[in-house]
Structures are given as C-alpha cells and as structure tokens.
Short mmCIF file of C-alpha atoms in Angstrom, two decimals:
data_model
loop_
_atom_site.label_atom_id
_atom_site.label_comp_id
_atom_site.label_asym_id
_atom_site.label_seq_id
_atom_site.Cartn_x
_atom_site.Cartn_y
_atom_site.Cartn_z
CA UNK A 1 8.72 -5.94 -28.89
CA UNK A 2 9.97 -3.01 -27.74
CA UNK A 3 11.37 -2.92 -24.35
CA UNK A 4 9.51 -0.89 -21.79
CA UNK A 5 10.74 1.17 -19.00
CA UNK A 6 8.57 0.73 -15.98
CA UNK A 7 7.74 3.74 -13.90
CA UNK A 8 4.46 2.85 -12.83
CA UNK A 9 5.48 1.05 -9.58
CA UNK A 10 3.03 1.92 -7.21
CA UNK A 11 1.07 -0.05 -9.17
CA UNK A 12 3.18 -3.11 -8.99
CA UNK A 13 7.32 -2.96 -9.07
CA UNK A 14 9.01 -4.57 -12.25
CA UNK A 15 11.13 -5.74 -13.16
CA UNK A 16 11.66 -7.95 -9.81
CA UNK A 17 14.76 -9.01 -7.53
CA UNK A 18 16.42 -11.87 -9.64
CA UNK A 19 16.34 -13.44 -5.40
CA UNK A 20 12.34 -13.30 -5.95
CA UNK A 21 12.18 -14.78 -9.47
CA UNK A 22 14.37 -17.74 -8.39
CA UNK A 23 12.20 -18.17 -4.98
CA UNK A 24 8.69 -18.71 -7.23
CA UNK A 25 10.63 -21.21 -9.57
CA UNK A 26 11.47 -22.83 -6.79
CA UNK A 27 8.06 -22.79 -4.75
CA UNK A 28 6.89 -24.40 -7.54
CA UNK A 29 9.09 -27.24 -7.99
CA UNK A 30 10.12 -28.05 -4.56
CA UNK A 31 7.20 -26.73 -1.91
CA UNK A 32 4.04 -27.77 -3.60
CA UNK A 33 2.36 -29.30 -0.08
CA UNK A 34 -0.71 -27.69 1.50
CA UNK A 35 0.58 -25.83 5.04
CA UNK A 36 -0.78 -26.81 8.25
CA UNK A 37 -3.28 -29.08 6.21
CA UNK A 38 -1.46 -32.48 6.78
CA UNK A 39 1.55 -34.07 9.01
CA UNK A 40 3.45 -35.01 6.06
CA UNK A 41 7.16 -33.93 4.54
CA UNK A 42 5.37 -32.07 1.51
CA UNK A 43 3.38 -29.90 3.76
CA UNK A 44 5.63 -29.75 6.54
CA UNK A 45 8.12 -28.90 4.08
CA UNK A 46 5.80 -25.41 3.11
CA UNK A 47 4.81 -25.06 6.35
CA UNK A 48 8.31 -24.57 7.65
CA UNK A 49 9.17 -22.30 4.68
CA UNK A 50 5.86 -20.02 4.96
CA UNK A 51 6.41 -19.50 8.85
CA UNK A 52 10.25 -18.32 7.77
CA UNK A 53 8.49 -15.58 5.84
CA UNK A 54 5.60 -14.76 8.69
CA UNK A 55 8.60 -14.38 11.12
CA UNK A 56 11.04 -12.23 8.63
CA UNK A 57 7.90 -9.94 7.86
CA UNK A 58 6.79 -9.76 12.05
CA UNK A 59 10.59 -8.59 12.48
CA UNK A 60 10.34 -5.69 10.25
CA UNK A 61 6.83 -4.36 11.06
CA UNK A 62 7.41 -5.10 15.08
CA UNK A 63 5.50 -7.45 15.04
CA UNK A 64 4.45 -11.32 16.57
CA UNK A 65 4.61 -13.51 13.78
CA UNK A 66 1.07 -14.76 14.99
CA UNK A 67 -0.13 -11.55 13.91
CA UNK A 68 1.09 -11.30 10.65
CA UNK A 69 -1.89 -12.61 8.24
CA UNK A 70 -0.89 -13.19 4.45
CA UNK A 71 -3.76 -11.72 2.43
CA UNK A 72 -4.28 -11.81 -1.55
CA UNK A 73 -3.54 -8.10 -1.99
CA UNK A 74 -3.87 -4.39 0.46
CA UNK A 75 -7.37 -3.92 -0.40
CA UNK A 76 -8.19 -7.62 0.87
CA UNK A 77 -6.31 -6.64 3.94
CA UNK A 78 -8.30 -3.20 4.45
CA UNK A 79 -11.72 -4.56 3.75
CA UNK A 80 -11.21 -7.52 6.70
CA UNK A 81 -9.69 -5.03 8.89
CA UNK A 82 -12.37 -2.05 8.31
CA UNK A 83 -15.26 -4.30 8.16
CA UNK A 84 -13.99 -6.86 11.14
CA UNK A 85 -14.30 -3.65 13.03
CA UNK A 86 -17.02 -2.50 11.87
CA UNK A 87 -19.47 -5.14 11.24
CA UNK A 88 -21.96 -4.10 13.73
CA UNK A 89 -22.35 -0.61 13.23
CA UNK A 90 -21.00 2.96 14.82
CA UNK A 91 -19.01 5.60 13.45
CA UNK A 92 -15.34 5.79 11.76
CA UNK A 93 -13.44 8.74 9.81
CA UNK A 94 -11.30 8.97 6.86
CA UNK A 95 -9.23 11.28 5.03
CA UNK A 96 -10.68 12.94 1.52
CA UNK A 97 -6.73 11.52 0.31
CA UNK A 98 -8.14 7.65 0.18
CA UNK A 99 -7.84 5.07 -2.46
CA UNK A 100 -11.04 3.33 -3.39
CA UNK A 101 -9.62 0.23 -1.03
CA UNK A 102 -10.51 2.06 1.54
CA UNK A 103 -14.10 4.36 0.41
CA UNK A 104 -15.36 1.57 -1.10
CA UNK A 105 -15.69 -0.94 1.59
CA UNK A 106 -16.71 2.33 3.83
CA UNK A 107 -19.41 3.47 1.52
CA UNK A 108 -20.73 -0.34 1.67
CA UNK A 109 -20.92 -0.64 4.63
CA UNK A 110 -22.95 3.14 5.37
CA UNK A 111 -25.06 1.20 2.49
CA UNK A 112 -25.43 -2.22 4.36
CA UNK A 113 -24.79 -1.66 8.29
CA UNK A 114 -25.76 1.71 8.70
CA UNK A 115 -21.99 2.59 9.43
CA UNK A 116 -21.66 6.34 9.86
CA UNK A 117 -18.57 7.73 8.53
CA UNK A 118 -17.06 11.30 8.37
CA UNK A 119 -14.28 12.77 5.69
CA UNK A 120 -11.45 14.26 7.15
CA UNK A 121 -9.60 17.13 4.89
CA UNK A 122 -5.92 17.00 4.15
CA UNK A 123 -4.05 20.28 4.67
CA UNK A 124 -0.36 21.02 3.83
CA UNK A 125 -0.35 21.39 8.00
CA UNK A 126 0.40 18.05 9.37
CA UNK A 127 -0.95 19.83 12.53
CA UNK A 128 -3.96 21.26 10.71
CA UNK A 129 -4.57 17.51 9.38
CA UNK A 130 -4.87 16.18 12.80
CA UNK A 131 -6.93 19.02 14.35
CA UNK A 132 -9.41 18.12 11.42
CA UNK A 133 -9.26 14.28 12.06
CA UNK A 134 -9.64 14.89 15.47
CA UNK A 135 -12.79 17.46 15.24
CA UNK A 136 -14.97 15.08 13.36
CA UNK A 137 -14.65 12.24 16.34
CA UNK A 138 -18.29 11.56 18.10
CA UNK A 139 -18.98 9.33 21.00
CA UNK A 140 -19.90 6.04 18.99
CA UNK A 141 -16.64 6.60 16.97
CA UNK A 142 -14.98 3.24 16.45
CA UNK A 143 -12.20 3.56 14.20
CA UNK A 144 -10.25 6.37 11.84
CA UNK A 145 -8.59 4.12 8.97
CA UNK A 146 -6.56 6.42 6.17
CA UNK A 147 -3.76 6.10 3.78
CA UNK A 148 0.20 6.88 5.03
CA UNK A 149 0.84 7.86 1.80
CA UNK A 150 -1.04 8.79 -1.04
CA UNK A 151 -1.13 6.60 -4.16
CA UNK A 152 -1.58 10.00 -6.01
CA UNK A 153 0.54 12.72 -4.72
CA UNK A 154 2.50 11.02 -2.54
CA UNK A 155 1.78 13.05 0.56
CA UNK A 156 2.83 11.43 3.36
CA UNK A 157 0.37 11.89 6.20
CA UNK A 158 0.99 12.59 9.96
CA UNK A 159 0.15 9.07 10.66
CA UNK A 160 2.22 8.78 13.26
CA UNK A 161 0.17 11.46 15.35
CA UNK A 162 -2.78 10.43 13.94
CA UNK A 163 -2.05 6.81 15.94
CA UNK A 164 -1.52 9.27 18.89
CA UNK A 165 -4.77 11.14 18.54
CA UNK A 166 -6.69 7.53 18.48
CA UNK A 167 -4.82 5.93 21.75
CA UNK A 168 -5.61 9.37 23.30
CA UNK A 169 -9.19 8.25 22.50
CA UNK A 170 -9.41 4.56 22.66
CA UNK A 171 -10.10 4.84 18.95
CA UNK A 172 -9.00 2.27 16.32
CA UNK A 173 -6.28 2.89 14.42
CA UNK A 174 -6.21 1.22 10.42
CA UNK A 175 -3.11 2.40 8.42
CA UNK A 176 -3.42 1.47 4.37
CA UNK A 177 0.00 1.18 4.19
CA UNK A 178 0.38 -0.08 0.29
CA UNK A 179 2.28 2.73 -0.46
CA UNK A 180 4.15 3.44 2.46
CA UNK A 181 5.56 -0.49 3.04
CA UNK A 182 9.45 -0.31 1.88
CA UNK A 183 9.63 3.19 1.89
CA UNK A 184 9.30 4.30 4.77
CA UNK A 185 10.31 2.65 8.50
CA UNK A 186 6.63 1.83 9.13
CA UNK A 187 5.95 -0.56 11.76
CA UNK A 188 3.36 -1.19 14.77
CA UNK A 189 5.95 1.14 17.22
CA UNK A 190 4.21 3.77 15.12
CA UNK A 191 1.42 2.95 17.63
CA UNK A 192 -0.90 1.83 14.62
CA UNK A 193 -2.95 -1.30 15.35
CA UNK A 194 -3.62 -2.15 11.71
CA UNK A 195 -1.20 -2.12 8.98
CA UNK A 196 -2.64 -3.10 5.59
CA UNK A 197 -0.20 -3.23 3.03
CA UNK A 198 0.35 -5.09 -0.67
CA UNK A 199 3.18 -7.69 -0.85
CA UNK A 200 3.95 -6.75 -4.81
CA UNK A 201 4.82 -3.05 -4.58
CA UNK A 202 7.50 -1.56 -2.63
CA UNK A 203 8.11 -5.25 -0.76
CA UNK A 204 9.25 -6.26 -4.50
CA UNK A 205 7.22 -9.40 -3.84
CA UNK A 206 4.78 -11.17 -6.44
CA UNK A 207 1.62 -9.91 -7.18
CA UNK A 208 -1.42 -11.98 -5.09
CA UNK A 209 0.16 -11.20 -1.95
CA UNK A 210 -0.33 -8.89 0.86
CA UNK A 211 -0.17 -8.71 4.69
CA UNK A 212 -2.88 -7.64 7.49
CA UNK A 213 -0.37 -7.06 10.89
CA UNK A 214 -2.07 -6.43 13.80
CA UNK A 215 -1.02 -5.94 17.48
CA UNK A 216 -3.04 -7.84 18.99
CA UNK A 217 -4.88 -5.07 20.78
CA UNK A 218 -8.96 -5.04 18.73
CA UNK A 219 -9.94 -8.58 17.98
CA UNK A 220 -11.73 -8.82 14.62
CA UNK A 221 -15.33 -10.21 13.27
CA UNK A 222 -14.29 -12.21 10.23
CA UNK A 223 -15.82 -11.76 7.41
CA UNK A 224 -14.27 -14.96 5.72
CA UNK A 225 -14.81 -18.53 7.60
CA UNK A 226 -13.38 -21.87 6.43
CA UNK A 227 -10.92 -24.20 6.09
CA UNK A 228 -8.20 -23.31 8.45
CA UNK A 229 -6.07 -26.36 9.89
CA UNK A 230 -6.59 -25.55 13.24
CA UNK A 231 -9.69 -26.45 15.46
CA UNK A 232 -11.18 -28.49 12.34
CA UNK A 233 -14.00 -30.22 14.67
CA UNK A 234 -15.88 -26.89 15.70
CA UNK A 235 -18.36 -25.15 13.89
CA UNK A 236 -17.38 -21.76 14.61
CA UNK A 237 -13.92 -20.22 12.88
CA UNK A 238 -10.99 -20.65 14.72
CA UNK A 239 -10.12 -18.04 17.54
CA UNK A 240 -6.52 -18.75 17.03
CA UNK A 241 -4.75 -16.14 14.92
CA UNK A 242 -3.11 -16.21 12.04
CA UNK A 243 -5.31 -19.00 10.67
CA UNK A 244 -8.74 -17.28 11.78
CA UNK A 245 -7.99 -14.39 9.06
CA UNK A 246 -6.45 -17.04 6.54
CA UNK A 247 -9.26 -19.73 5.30
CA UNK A 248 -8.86 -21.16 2.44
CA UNK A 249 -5.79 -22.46 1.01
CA UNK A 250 -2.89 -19.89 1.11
CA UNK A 251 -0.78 -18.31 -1.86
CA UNK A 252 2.30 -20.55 -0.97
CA UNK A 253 4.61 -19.60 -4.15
CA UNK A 254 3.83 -15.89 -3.84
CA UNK A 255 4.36 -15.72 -0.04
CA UNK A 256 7.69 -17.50 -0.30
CA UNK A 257 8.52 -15.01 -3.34
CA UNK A 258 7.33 -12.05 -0.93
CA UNK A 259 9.99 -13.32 1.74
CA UNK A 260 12.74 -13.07 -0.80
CA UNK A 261 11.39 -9.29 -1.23
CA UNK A 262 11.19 -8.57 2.38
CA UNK A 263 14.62 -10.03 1.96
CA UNK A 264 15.69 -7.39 -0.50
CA UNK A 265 14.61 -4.42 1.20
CA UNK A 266 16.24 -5.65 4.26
CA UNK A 267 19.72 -6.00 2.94
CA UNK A 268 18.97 -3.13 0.56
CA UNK A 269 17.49 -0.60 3.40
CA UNK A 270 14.22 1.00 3.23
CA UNK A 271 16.34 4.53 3.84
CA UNK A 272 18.49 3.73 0.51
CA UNK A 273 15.70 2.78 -1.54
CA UNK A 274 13.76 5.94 -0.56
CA UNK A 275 16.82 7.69 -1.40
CA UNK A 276 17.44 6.51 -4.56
CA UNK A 277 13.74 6.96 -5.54
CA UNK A 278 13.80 10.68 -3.95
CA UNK A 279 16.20 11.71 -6.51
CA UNK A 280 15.33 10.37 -9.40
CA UNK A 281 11.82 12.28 -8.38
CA UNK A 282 14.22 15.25 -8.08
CA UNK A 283 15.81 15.21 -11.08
CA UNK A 284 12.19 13.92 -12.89
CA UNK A 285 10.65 17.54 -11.49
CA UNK A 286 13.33 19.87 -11.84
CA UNK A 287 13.52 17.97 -16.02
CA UNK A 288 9.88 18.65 -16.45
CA UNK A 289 8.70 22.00 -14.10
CA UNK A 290 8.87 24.42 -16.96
CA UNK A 291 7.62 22.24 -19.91
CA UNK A 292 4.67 24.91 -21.09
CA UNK A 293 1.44 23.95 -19.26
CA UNK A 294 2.85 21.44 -17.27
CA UNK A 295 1.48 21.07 -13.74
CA UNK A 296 3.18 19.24 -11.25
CA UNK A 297 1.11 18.03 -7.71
CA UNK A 298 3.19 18.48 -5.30
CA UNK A 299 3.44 20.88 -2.13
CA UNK A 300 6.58 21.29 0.33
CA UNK A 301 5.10 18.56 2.68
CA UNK A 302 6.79 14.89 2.64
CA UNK A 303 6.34 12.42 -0.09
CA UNK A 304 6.61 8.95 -0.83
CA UNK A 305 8.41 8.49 -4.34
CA UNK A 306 5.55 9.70 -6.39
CA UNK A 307 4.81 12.35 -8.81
CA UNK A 308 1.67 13.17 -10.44
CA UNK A 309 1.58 15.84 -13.00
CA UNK A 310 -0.48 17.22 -16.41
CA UNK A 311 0.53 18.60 -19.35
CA UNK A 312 -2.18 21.29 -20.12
CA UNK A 313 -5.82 20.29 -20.23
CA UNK A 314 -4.67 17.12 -22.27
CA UNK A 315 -6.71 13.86 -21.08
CA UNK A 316 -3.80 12.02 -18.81
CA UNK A 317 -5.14 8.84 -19.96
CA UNK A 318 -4.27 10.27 -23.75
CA UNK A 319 -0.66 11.34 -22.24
CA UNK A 320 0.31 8.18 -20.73
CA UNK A 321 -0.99 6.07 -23.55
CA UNK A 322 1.36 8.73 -25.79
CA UNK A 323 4.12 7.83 -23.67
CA UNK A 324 3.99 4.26 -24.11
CA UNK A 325 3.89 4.52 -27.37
CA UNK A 326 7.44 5.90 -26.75
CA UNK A 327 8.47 2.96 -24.29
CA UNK A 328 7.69 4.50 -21.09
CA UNK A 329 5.26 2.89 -18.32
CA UNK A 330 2.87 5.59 -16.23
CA UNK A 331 -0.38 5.51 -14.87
CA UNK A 332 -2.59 8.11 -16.46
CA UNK A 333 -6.68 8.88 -14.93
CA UNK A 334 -7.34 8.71 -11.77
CA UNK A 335 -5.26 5.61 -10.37
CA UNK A 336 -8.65 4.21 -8.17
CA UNK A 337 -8.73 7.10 -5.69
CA UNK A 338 -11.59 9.71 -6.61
CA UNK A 339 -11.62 10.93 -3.22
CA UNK A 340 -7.66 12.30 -3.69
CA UNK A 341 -8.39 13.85 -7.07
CA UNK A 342 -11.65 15.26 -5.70
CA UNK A 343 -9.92 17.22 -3.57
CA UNK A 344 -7.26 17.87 -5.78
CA UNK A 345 -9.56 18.98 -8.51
CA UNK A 346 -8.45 16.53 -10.97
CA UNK A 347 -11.51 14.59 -11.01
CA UNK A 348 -12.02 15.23 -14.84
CA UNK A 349 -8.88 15.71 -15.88
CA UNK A 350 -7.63 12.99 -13.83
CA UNK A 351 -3.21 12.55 -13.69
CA UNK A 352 -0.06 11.18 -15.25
CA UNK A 353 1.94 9.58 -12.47
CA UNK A 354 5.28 8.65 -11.99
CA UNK A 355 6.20 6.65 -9.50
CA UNK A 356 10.39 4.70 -10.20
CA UNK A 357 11.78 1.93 -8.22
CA UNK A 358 15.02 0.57 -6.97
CA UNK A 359 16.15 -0.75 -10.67
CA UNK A 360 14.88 2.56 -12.62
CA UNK A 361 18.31 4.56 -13.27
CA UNK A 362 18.92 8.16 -14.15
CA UNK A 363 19.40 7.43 -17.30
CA UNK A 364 16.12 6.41 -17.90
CA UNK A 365 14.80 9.23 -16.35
CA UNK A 366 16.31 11.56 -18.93
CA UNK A 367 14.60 9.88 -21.72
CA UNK A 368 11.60 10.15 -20.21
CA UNK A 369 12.09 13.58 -20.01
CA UNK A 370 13.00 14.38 -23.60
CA UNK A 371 9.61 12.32 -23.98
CA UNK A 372 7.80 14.82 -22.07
CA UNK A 373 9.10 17.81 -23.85
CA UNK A 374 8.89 16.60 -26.89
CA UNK A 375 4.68 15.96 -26.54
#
C-alpha cells in the first residue's frame, strides 16, 4: 500500500513519538491492574504509573494534579464541564467559531433544560471579539465556553481576555482547548477555569484520551456516577476530585501513552513545535496562493498551525479524496464545526484543511504542492 503522508493532524497526529508507541506496548504487558480499585502490586503498580502522568500533565497546565481528570476524548471533557455547569438552567454564550463539541451539548441542553444561550461573532479585532462577547452577557449568565483556536481556520481567539472579561463578572470560564493544547503555552495562569482538551492531537498521545483541568474554583454536577474507588459505601458520587469526574474504569494504556506525549512536547517545546508547524504553513500558502481559483481562509490575526483553503467551487470533500488518491492526508467538508463555516460562508462548499505536525518535513510539503497545482 502506498504510503501516506499525514497532514490531517488536528484530527489526530500520526505517525506518533516512537517514546509513545513503546509506552502502550508496555502498558499492556506490564500495568494491566485496575487503579485505585484494589491494594494489590498489579494495581498499585498502575496506580503509581497513572498518578506520574496526572502530575506531569498538572505541571504543564498549572495545575493540582487533583484537578486533572483523564477523559475519553475533548468533547467528553466539554460536555461534563458545560453541562456540570449548566445542569440546572440560566444563560451561557459562545462564539459562532465552535466545533460541534461544544453547540451540540449547548443546543441540548436549550432543548432539555431550558438553557438560554447567545452566539458571540468573531471579528479580525481581538478587541472587537471581546466587546461582542461581553455585550451579549445578562444577569442569569452562568458561563461563556468557546474554542482557543479554531479547528477550521485556525484563528486563535483572545482567550486570554476573554478569561478577564468573565472574572470581571464572576462568569465561568470553559476553554475547548483541543486545538490549542501543544501549541500554544495554555495553562490555568491564563485565568481560565476549564480547560478541555484531547490527549491524541497536539499532546501526540493515543487516541481515547483527553483531559478536563480545572482550578478548583466552580464545583461541577456530574453527569456520570459510578464506580470510583473512593467512598465505595455511600450512595451519592464521591465529592473527592479526580475520581468524582472519572467512574468507570479508566483508559490505563492510553493515559500512560499520553504521559510519554506530554513527555515529548516537554523536551521538544511547545514554542519549537509551533515553529516548525508555522513554517511549513508558510511555505504551504505562499506554494499554493496563486493556484487559479484557489482560496485560502486566513486573515492577518494569529493562528494555530492550520490552513483551510478551496480550489474553485470544487466539492472539498471531492478535493481531498483527489488528494489521497495521490498519497496525501487532509480533511475535506466541514471538519464537525457548522457554526465556523457558517460564518465563514463555507457551509455548502465546506473546506480542504491542512493542518502538519512535528514529523511532517518540507519536503513533503512540496509534493503536496505540485499535487495541488497539478488538480
């Protein structure tokens, strides 16, 4: 088969740090007890190992490790965060940039709680973007939960003064961060009091893994109960974080292959990865820009290492499946965030993306270039 370059790695990075690979192999052959479920060597074996990982992600978010719950995946993370908030009701906003982790579990709730909810427009004014965020907040207004970076575009939003605007108001502050995670020095210093973020993207981790990091400051309804190891005579879930937001058995071999990840980026830097990626944007724009009918989504605000673009009115879906044919991984439609290509106008059309990693080179790049031209 014929090998295929991956640049579609805000949808999951591949190929993986060879420090991760080993780390699975080994969860599986060496740490296959059940944490904080027995007294054992086997699970206090995994226990020891998972907390390792807890700590080494607290560290880089700023963080207490009891704070730091391992979820499935981002949207897992946003939906307990946005609905442990808002389970009983009032008002939150959003930006008209969101993926559907975030609408969805918004527009259910409107449907089933009779949460109000407001759209906030995205500008190329960080200021602007604010000012519009912060003219849709009402009295009952709970929480504003939006993307740091888009998973389209790759606008990176004024989150930052966005987390101002809400401790200005004693507003909740929910960051999807699954774009944003590895890229950028995110933490909880940001003043954001939710990060949601996937362990598999830019954490280089497996896929099945995520975090939810909180700082402590909004306690959350859960919208899971179960098995959790601690307080196993009561009833009622544990009050005792992390295990009140982890029932269930956890996803031991992925979480110990996300700490190798977290490992990665650490000795790699999140500054020289963005770098890296940057350029290779660079060079992927300035290769492309005057391709006839090309169209490139991009303004002179910040970005993430993303770039979304169309060739004509050609379906993107049609484009990226033509590209593949040629050996080259993108995401072409509308990459599960109709609100961003609503306001981009792309609804229909939907985009190409391309979106490289730490292990994508120049070299392959350039052929994906020539690819491009040569449609």
């Amino acid at each position: 088969m014929k090998q295929i370059i991956n640049f579609d790695n805000s949808a999951t990075s591949f190929p993986k740090p060879p420090g991760v690979r080993s780390a699975v192999s080994e969860a599986v052959s060496r740490y296959g007890g059940n944490p904080g479920r027995s007294g054992h060597k086997l699970s206090m074996r995994v226990s020891q190992k998972i907390f390792n990982v807890r700590n080494r992600a607290a560290e880089m978010f700023a963080a207490q490790p009891e704070n730091v719950a391992f979820t499935p995946n981002c949207t897992f993370a946003v939906n307990m965060a946005v609905k442990g908030i808002m389970q009983y009701g009032g008002h939150m906003i959003i930006s008209d940039y969101e993926h559907n982790a975030v609408s969805r579990p918004v527009y259910a709730l409107s449907q089933m709680r009779g949460v109000e909810y407001s759209i906030a427009h995205v500008t190329d004014s960080d200021e602007e973007t604010v000012r519009n965020f912060e003219r849709l907040i009402k009295a009952n207004t709970k929480c504003i939960c939006c993307t740091a970076a888009s998973n389209v575009t790759g606008r990176i939003l004024p989150y930052r003064q966005i987390a101002q605007l809400c401790k200005s108001k004693g507003i909740c502050f929910i960051a999807d961060c699954a774009q944003a995670c590895g890229l950028l020095d995110i933490s909880l210093d940001d003043g954001i009091n939710f990060i949601c973020t996937s362990g598999h993207k830019s954490l280089y981790g497996p896929t099945g893994t995520g975090l939810l990091i909180t700082d402590g400051e909004y306690a959350l309804s859960t919208i899971i109960e179960g098995g959790t190891g601690a307080t196993s005579s009561e009833l009622a879930q544990t009050p005792f974080l992390p295990e009140r937001l982890e029932s269930g058995t956890i996803n031991t071999v992925g979480i110990i292959g996300l700490g190798e990840g977290l490992n990665f980026v650490r000795t790699k830097t999140v500054n020289r990865i963005f770098t890296h990626e940057s350029q290779l944007c660079s060079q992927f724009i300035e290769g492309i820009k005057n391709v006839p009918g090309i169209k490139i989504y991009r303004s002179d605000c910040k970005h993430v290492p993303i770039v979304s673009f169309n060739i004509g009115d050609e379906n993107s879906q049609q484009v990226a499946s033509w590209l593949s044919d040629r050996g080259f991984a993108l995401r072409g439609g509308l990459q599960c965030a109709a609100l961003a290509h609503n306001t981009l106008g792309t609804i229909s059309q939907g985009t190409v993306r391309f979106s490289p990693s730490a292990f994508n080179s120049r070299q392959q790049v350039h052929a994906l270039i020539d690819a491009v031209r040569a449609y």
